[in-house]
Amino acid sequence: MNTKFPRLFYLDNLRVYLTILVILHHTAMAYSGTGEWSIVDPAIDNISPIFLTFFTTVNQSYFMSAFFLLAGYFTPHSLGKKGKANFIKDRLIRLGIPLLLFTIINLNINEYLYAVYYLKKPFSPKFAYSPAHLWFLQALLIFTAIYVVYRVFADRIAPNNKIQYYQDRFPPNTTLMWSIIILTVLTFAVRLTFPLGRKVAGLQFGHFVHYTFSFYIGIMARRGGWFFRLKKRQAKQWGIVSLIVIPLILVLMIGDGSLQETIVKFLGGMHWQAFGYALWETILFIGITVFLLYFFRDHFCKAGSLLRSMAKNVYTVYITHLTLLWGMNILFLSVSIPTILKFFIVSLITIPLSFLLSSLIRKIPYATRVLG
């Protein structure tokens, strides 16, 4: 197998899966009653919020970190191909323009839907920088800038000396376990000051230990060809570990106070639940990500016309899906059906519509220069 520049259909398919998961995650937030969601549609039963909250909690442990891992993975080749100046220009176009356009256009569309159709009040245009879910692009700009600066100085000092570990194999389980320990301690420490839910410039620093690690490990993974050297046995081991660890979150809910008071302790602070939650998240981040890399590489390594079309549109879908989802949330406010059923119906409508809208947007002249 060519590990230098192989056909990476399986990573495109993984990106499609993660993008669909983003839509499902946001839809679950809309109906679980947890997290920040403007359009409130209270559950009509007690089971749906528990299921949807559990779903989003497991997702949060790995899915955005996996996005950063893939972003880092493709960065060295893009930088080497375009050169530093053109690479920076390309990143500013691909990441900066969507951030600005979202603030100017999508934010106001969302606010219009929210004010007129949900609050039943007049709409007042907003002109403010508000990245919302596009904090991901903002973080990528920061991570990319740091990497380019590093490469500028590193290439001047030692042009042919690039730091690389495990050039001929995937990192062994011992290294992964040490990574879990270090990431858990760092995550717990960061959350003492920046508990989950606290944002600075649109960023939740409580998650950024995982995100930062993922991006720069992605760079090293590309150089070392790690993804192609991942063995089935190791991947299945981490898949089994993940399945065992997932239900252990119930142990963290044991506390002296109410369930709500105990869950608040997950978010950060000097609580054993905060450390336990950081450990739980980190194990799933490593375990699920390792398993998915193997699973998609060995079982979804080809792409038909539908998957190729979807792969081309994932970036635009990520940017625009929130507006469609808000519209669906408002449309289904008056529909009296079990909340879990509403979640599935809204998801099944929003996902294909998001990809369809994306394909239409990318036909606008010059759109592909920004959206790929």
Coordinates of C-alpha atoms in Angstrom, one line a residue:
M1 CA 0.0 0.0 0.0
N2 CA 1.3 3.5 -0.9
T3 CA 1.4 5.2 2.5
K4 CA 2.7 8.5 1.1
F5 CA -0.2 9.7 -1.0
P6 CA -2.8 6.9 -1.0
R7 CA -6.4 7.2 -2.1
L8 CA -8.1 8.4 1.1
F9 CA -11.7 7.6 0.3
Y10 CA -12.1 6.0 3.8
L11 CA -11.2 9.4 5.4
D12 CA -13.7 11.1 3.2
N13 CA -16.3 8.6 4.3
L14 CA -15.3 9.2 7.9
R15 CA -15.8 12.9 7.5
V16 CA -19.3 12.3 6.1
Y17 CA -20.1 10.2 9.2
L18 CA -18.8 12.8 11.5
T19 CA -20.8 15.6 9.7
I20 CA -24.0 13.6 10.0
L21 CA -23.2 13.1 13.6
V22 CA -22.9 16.9 14.1
I23 CA -26.4 17.3 12.8
L24 CA -27.7 14.5 15.0
H25 CA -25.8 16.0 17.9
H26 CA -27.4 19.4 17.5
T27 CA -30.8 17.9 16.9
A28 CA -30.5 16.0 20.1
M29 CA -29.5 19.2 22.0
A30 CA -32.7 20.8 20.7
Y31 CA -34.8 18.1 22.3
S32 CA -32.8 17.0 25.3
G33 CA -33.2 20.2 27.2
T34 CA -29.5 20.4 27.9
G35 CA -26.8 22.7 26.5
E36 CA -27.3 26.0 24.8
W37 CA -30.2 25.9 22.4
S38 CA -32.4 28.9 21.7
I39 CA -35.6 27.2 20.5
V40 CA -37.1 25.4 23.5
D41 CA -39.3 22.4 22.7
P42 CA -39.8 20.6 26.1
A43 CA -39.9 16.9 26.1
I44 CA -43.3 15.3 26.7
D45 CA -41.8 12.2 28.4
N46 CA -39.0 11.5 30.9
I47 CA -37.1 8.9 28.9
S48 CA -36.3 11.0 25.8
P49 CA -34.1 13.6 27.6
I50 CA -32.1 10.9 29.3
F51 CA -31.5 9.0 26.0
L52 CA -30.6 12.2 24.0
T53 CA -28.4 13.6 26.8
F54 CA -26.5 10.3 26.9
F55 CA -26.2 10.3 23.1
T56 CA -24.7 13.8 23.1
T57 CA -22.4 13.1 26.0
V58 CA -20.8 10.1 24.2
N59 CA -20.6 12.1 21.0
Q60 CA -18.9 15.0 22.7
S61 CA -16.1 12.7 24.0
Y62 CA -14.7 12.2 20.5
F63 CA -16.4 13.6 17.4
M64 CA -15.0 17.1 17.4
S65 CA -11.6 15.8 18.4
A66 CA -11.8 13.5 15.4
F67 CA -12.5 16.5 13.1
F68 CA -9.4 18.2 14.5
L69 CA -7.4 15.0 14.0
L70 CA -8.4 14.8 10.3
A71 CA -7.7 18.6 9.8
G72 CA -4.2 18.1 11.2
Y73 CA -3.7 15.0 9.1
F74 CA -4.2 16.9 5.8
T75 CA -2.2 20.0 6.9
P76 CA 1.4 18.9 6.1
H77 CA 0.7 17.8 2.5
S78 CA -1.3 21.0 1.8
L79 CA 1.4 23.2 3.3
G80 CA 4.1 21.4 1.4
K81 CA 2.2 21.6 -1.9
K82 CA 1.2 25.2 -1.7
G83 CA 4.1 26.8 0.2
K84 CA 3.7 28.8 3.3
A85 CA 2.4 32.1 1.8
N86 CA -0.2 30.5 -0.4
F87 CA -1.2 28.1 2.3
I88 CA -1.9 30.9 4.7
K89 CA -3.8 32.8 2.0
D90 CA -5.8 29.6 1.3
R91 CA -6.7 29.1 5.0
L92 CA -7.8 32.7 5.4
I93 CA -10.1 32.3 2.4
R94 CA -11.4 28.8 3.3
L95 CA -11.8 29.5 7.0
G96 CA -12.0 33.3 7.4
I97 CA -14.6 34.1 4.8
P98 CA -17.2 31.5 6.1
L99 CA -16.7 33.0 9.6
L100 CA -17.4 36.5 8.3
L101 CA -20.3 35.5 6.1
F102 CA -21.9 33.5 8.9
T103 CA -21.8 36.5 11.1
I104 CA -23.3 38.7 8.4
I105 CA -25.8 36.4 6.7
N106 CA -26.6 33.2 8.6
L107 CA -26.6 34.7 12.0
N108 CA -29.3 37.2 10.9
I109 CA -31.3 34.5 9.1
N110 CA -31.2 32.5 12.3
E111 CA -32.2 35.5 14.4
Y112 CA -35.0 36.3 12.0
L113 CA -36.4 32.7 12.4
Y114 CA -36.0 33.0 16.2
A115 CA -37.6 36.4 16.6
V116 CA -40.4 36.2 14.1
Y117 CA -41.5 32.6 14.1
Y118 CA -40.5 31.5 17.7
L119 CA -40.8 34.6 19.9
K120 CA -43.4 36.3 17.6
K121 CA -41.6 39.6 17.8
P122 CA -40.2 42.0 15.3
F123 CA -36.8 41.2 13.8
S124 CA -33.8 43.5 14.4
P125 CA -30.7 42.9 12.3
K126 CA -27.5 42.0 14.2
F127 CA -24.0 43.1 13.3
A128 CA -21.7 41.4 15.7
Y129 CA -19.0 38.7 15.5
S130 CA -20.6 35.5 16.7
P131 CA -19.0 32.3 15.4
A132 CA -21.6 30.0 17.1
H133 CA -20.8 26.5 15.9
L134 CA -18.1 27.9 13.6
W135 CA -15.8 28.2 16.6
F136 CA -14.3 25.1 14.9
L137 CA -13.0 27.2 12.0
Q138 CA -11.8 29.9 14.4
A139 CA -9.8 27.3 16.3
L140 CA -8.4 25.8 13.1
L141 CA -7.1 29.2 12.1
I142 CA -5.3 29.5 15.4
F143 CA -3.9 26.0 15.3
T144 CA -2.8 26.4 11.7
A145 CA -1.1 29.8 12.3
I146 CA 0.9 28.3 15.2
Y147 CA 2.0 25.3 13.0
V148 CA 3.1 27.6 10.2
V149 CA 5.1 29.8 12.5
Y150 CA 6.7 26.7 14.0
R151 CA 7.6 25.4 10.5
V152 CA 9.1 28.8 9.6
F153 CA 11.5 28.7 12.5
A154 CA 12.1 24.9 12.3
D155 CA 12.9 25.0 8.6
R156 CA 15.5 27.8 9.2
I157 CA 17.2 25.9 12.1
A158 CA 17.1 22.4 10.8
P159 CA 15.5 22.2 7.3
N160 CA 15.7 18.4 7.0
N161 CA 15.0 17.5 10.7
K162 CA 11.3 17.0 11.4
I163 CA 10.2 15.7 14.8
Q164 CA 8.6 12.3 14.3
Y165 CA 7.8 9.4 16.6
Y166 CA 6.8 5.9 15.5
Q167 CA 7.8 6.3 11.9
D168 CA 7.3 2.6 11.1
R169 CA 4.3 1.7 13.3
F170 CA 1.1 2.9 15.0
P171 CA 1.7 4.1 18.5
P172 CA 1.5 1.1 20.9
N173 CA -1.1 0.7 23.6
T174 CA 1.5 1.7 26.3
T175 CA 1.8 5.1 24.6
L176 CA -1.9 5.5 24.2
M177 CA -2.4 4.7 27.9
W178 CA 0.2 7.3 28.9
S179 CA -1.6 9.8 26.6
I180 CA -4.8 9.1 28.4
I181 CA -3.2 9.8 31.8
I182 CA -1.6 13.0 30.7
L183 CA -4.6 14.3 28.8
T184 CA -6.9 13.5 31.7
V185 CA -4.7 15.4 34.2
L186 CA -4.4 18.4 31.8
T187 CA -8.1 18.5 31.1
F188 CA -9.0 18.3 34.8
A189 CA -6.5 21.2 35.5
V190 CA -7.8 23.4 32.7
R191 CA -11.4 22.9 33.9
L192 CA -10.5 24.2 37.3
T193 CA -10.3 27.6 35.6
F194 CA -12.5 27.0 32.5
P195 CA -15.3 24.7 33.4
L196 CA -17.4 23.3 30.6
G197 CA -19.9 25.8 29.4
R198 CA -17.7 28.8 30.0
K199 CA -16.7 30.5 26.7
V200 CA -13.9 32.9 25.8
A201 CA -14.3 34.4 22.3
G202 CA -16.6 31.6 21.4
L203 CA -14.3 28.9 22.5
Q204 CA -14.8 26.4 25.3
F205 CA -11.3 25.9 26.7
G206 CA -12.5 23.1 28.8
H207 CA -12.4 20.9 25.6
F208 CA -9.2 22.3 24.1
V209 CA -6.7 19.9 25.6
H210 CA -8.3 17.2 23.4
Y211 CA -8.7 19.4 20.4
T212 CA -5.1 20.7 20.5
F213 CA -3.7 17.3 21.0
S214 CA -5.8 15.9 18.1
F215 CA -4.7 18.5 15.6
Y216 CA -1.0 18.2 16.1
I217 CA -1.1 14.4 16.5
G218 CA -2.9 14.4 13.1
I219 CA 0.2 16.1 11.6
M220 CA 2.5 13.5 13.1
A221 CA 0.1 10.7 12.0
R222 CA 0.4 11.8 8.4
R223 CA 4.2 12.0 8.5
G224 CA 4.5 8.5 10.1
G225 CA 1.7 6.9 8.0
W226 CA 0.1 5.8 11.3
F227 CA -3.4 5.2 10.0
F228 CA -2.2 2.6 7.5
R229 CA -0.2 0.8 10.1
L230 CA -3.0 0.5 12.6
K231 CA -3.6 -3.3 13.2
K232 CA -7.0 -4.9 13.5
R233 CA -6.2 -6.4 16.8
Q234 CA -5.2 -3.1 18.5
A235 CA -8.2 -1.3 17.0
K236 CA -10.6 -4.0 18.3
Q237 CA -9.1 -3.9 21.7
W238 CA -9.8 -0.2 21.9
G239 CA -13.3 -0.7 20.6
I240 CA -14.0 -3.2 23.4
V241 CA -12.5 -0.9 26.0
S242 CA -14.8 1.9 24.7
L243 CA -17.9 -0.3 25.0
I244 CA -17.0 -1.2 28.6
V245 CA -16.2 2.4 29.6
I246 CA -19.4 4.0 28.1
P247 CA -21.8 2.8 30.8
L248 CA -19.4 3.6 33.6
I249 CA -20.6 7.3 33.4
L250 CA -23.4 6.1 35.6
V251 CA -20.9 5.6 38.4
L252 CA -20.0 9.3 38.2
M253 CA -23.6 10.1 39.0
I254 CA -23.3 8.8 42.5
G255 CA -23.2 11.8 44.9
D256 CA -24.5 13.3 48.1
G257 CA -26.8 15.8 46.5
S258 CA -29.4 15.8 43.7
L259 CA -28.7 14.4 40.3
Q260 CA -28.5 17.9 38.9
E261 CA -26.0 19.0 41.5
T262 CA -23.9 15.9 40.8
I263 CA -23.9 16.5 37.1
V264 CA -22.8 20.1 37.6
K265 CA -19.7 18.7 39.3
F266 CA -18.8 17.0 36.0
L267 CA -18.2 20.4 34.4
G268 CA -15.1 21.3 36.4
G269 CA -13.7 22.1 39.8
M270 CA -12.0 20.2 42.6
H271 CA -14.5 17.3 42.5
W272 CA -13.8 13.6 42.0
Q273 CA -16.7 13.6 39.5
A274 CA -14.8 16.2 37.4
F275 CA -11.7 14.1 37.3
G276 CA -13.7 11.0 36.6
Y277 CA -15.5 12.7 33.8
A278 CA -12.3 13.9 32.3
L279 CA -10.9 10.4 32.4
W280 CA -14.1 8.9 31.0
E281 CA -14.1 11.4 28.1
T282 CA -10.4 10.8 27.4
I283 CA -10.6 7.0 27.3
L284 CA -13.5 7.3 24.8
F285 CA -11.7 9.9 22.7
I286 CA -8.7 7.6 22.2
G287 CA -10.7 4.3 22.1
I288 CA -13.5 5.3 19.7
T289 CA -11.2 7.3 17.4
V290 CA -8.7 4.4 17.1
F291 CA -11.5 2.0 16.3
L292 CA -13.2 4.3 13.8
L293 CA -9.9 4.8 11.9
Y294 CA -9.6 1.0 11.5
F295 CA -13.3 0.4 10.8
F296 CA -13.5 3.0 8.0
R297 CA -10.1 2.0 6.5
D298 CA -11.0 -1.6 6.3
H299 CA -14.8 -1.5 5.7
F300 CA -15.5 1.8 4.0
C301 CA -12.4 2.3 1.9
K302 CA -14.4 2.8 -1.4
A303 CA -16.9 5.5 -2.3
G304 CA -19.7 5.4 -4.8
S305 CA -21.2 8.4 -6.5
L306 CA -23.5 9.3 -3.6
L307 CA -20.7 9.2 -0.9
R308 CA -18.3 11.1 -3.2
S309 CA -21.0 13.8 -3.6
M310 CA -21.6 13.9 0.1
A311 CA -17.9 14.1 0.8
K312 CA -17.6 17.2 -1.4
N313 CA -20.4 18.9 0.6
V314 CA -19.5 18.1 4.2
Y315 CA -17.8 21.5 4.8
T316 CA -20.7 23.5 3.5
V317 CA -23.1 21.2 5.4
Y318 CA -21.3 21.9 8.6
I319 CA -21.5 25.7 8.0
T320 CA -25.2 25.9 6.9
H321 CA -27.0 23.0 8.7
L322 CA -27.9 25.1 11.8
T323 CA -30.3 27.4 9.8
L324 CA -32.2 24.4 8.4
L325 CA -32.3 22.8 11.8
W326 CA -33.7 25.9 13.5
G327 CA -36.4 26.0 10.8
M328 CA -37.3 22.3 11.4
N329 CA -37.4 22.9 15.2
I330 CA -39.8 25.8 14.7
L331 CA -41.9 23.8 12.2
F332 CA -42.3 20.9 14.6
L333 CA -43.1 23.0 17.7
S334 CA -46.8 22.4 17.3
V335 CA -46.4 18.7 16.4
S336 CA -47.5 16.6 19.4
I337 CA -45.6 13.3 19.1
P338 CA -43.1 11.6 21.5
T339 CA -39.9 13.6 21.7
I340 CA -37.6 10.8 20.7
L341 CA -39.8 10.3 17.5
K342 CA -39.6 14.0 16.8
F343 CA -35.8 13.8 17.1
F344 CA -35.6 11.0 14.5
I345 CA -38.1 12.7 12.1
V346 CA -36.4 16.1 12.2
S347 CA -33.0 14.4 11.8
L348 CA -34.1 12.4 8.8
I349 CA -35.5 15.6 7.1
T350 CA -32.6 17.9 8.0
I351 CA -29.7 15.6 7.0
P352 CA -30.6 15.2 3.3
L353 CA -31.9 18.7 3.0
S354 CA -28.5 20.0 4.4
F355 CA -26.6 18.1 1.7
L356 CA -29.0 19.2 -1.0
L357 CA -28.7 22.8 0.0
S358 CA -25.0 22.5 0.1
S359 CA -24.8 21.1 -3.4
L360 CA -26.8 24.1 -4.6
I361 CA -24.7 26.7 -2.7
R362 CA -21.5 25.2 -4.2
K363 CA -22.9 25.9 -7.7
I364 CA -22.8 29.6 -7.0
P365 CA -19.9 31.2 -9.0
Y366 CA -16.6 31.2 -7.0
A367 CA -18.2 29.3 -4.1
T368 CA -16.0 26.3 -4.5
R369 CA -12.9 28.5 -4.1
V370 CA -14.1 29.0 -0.5
L371 CA -16.1 25.8 0.2
G372 CA -14.0 23.3 -1.8

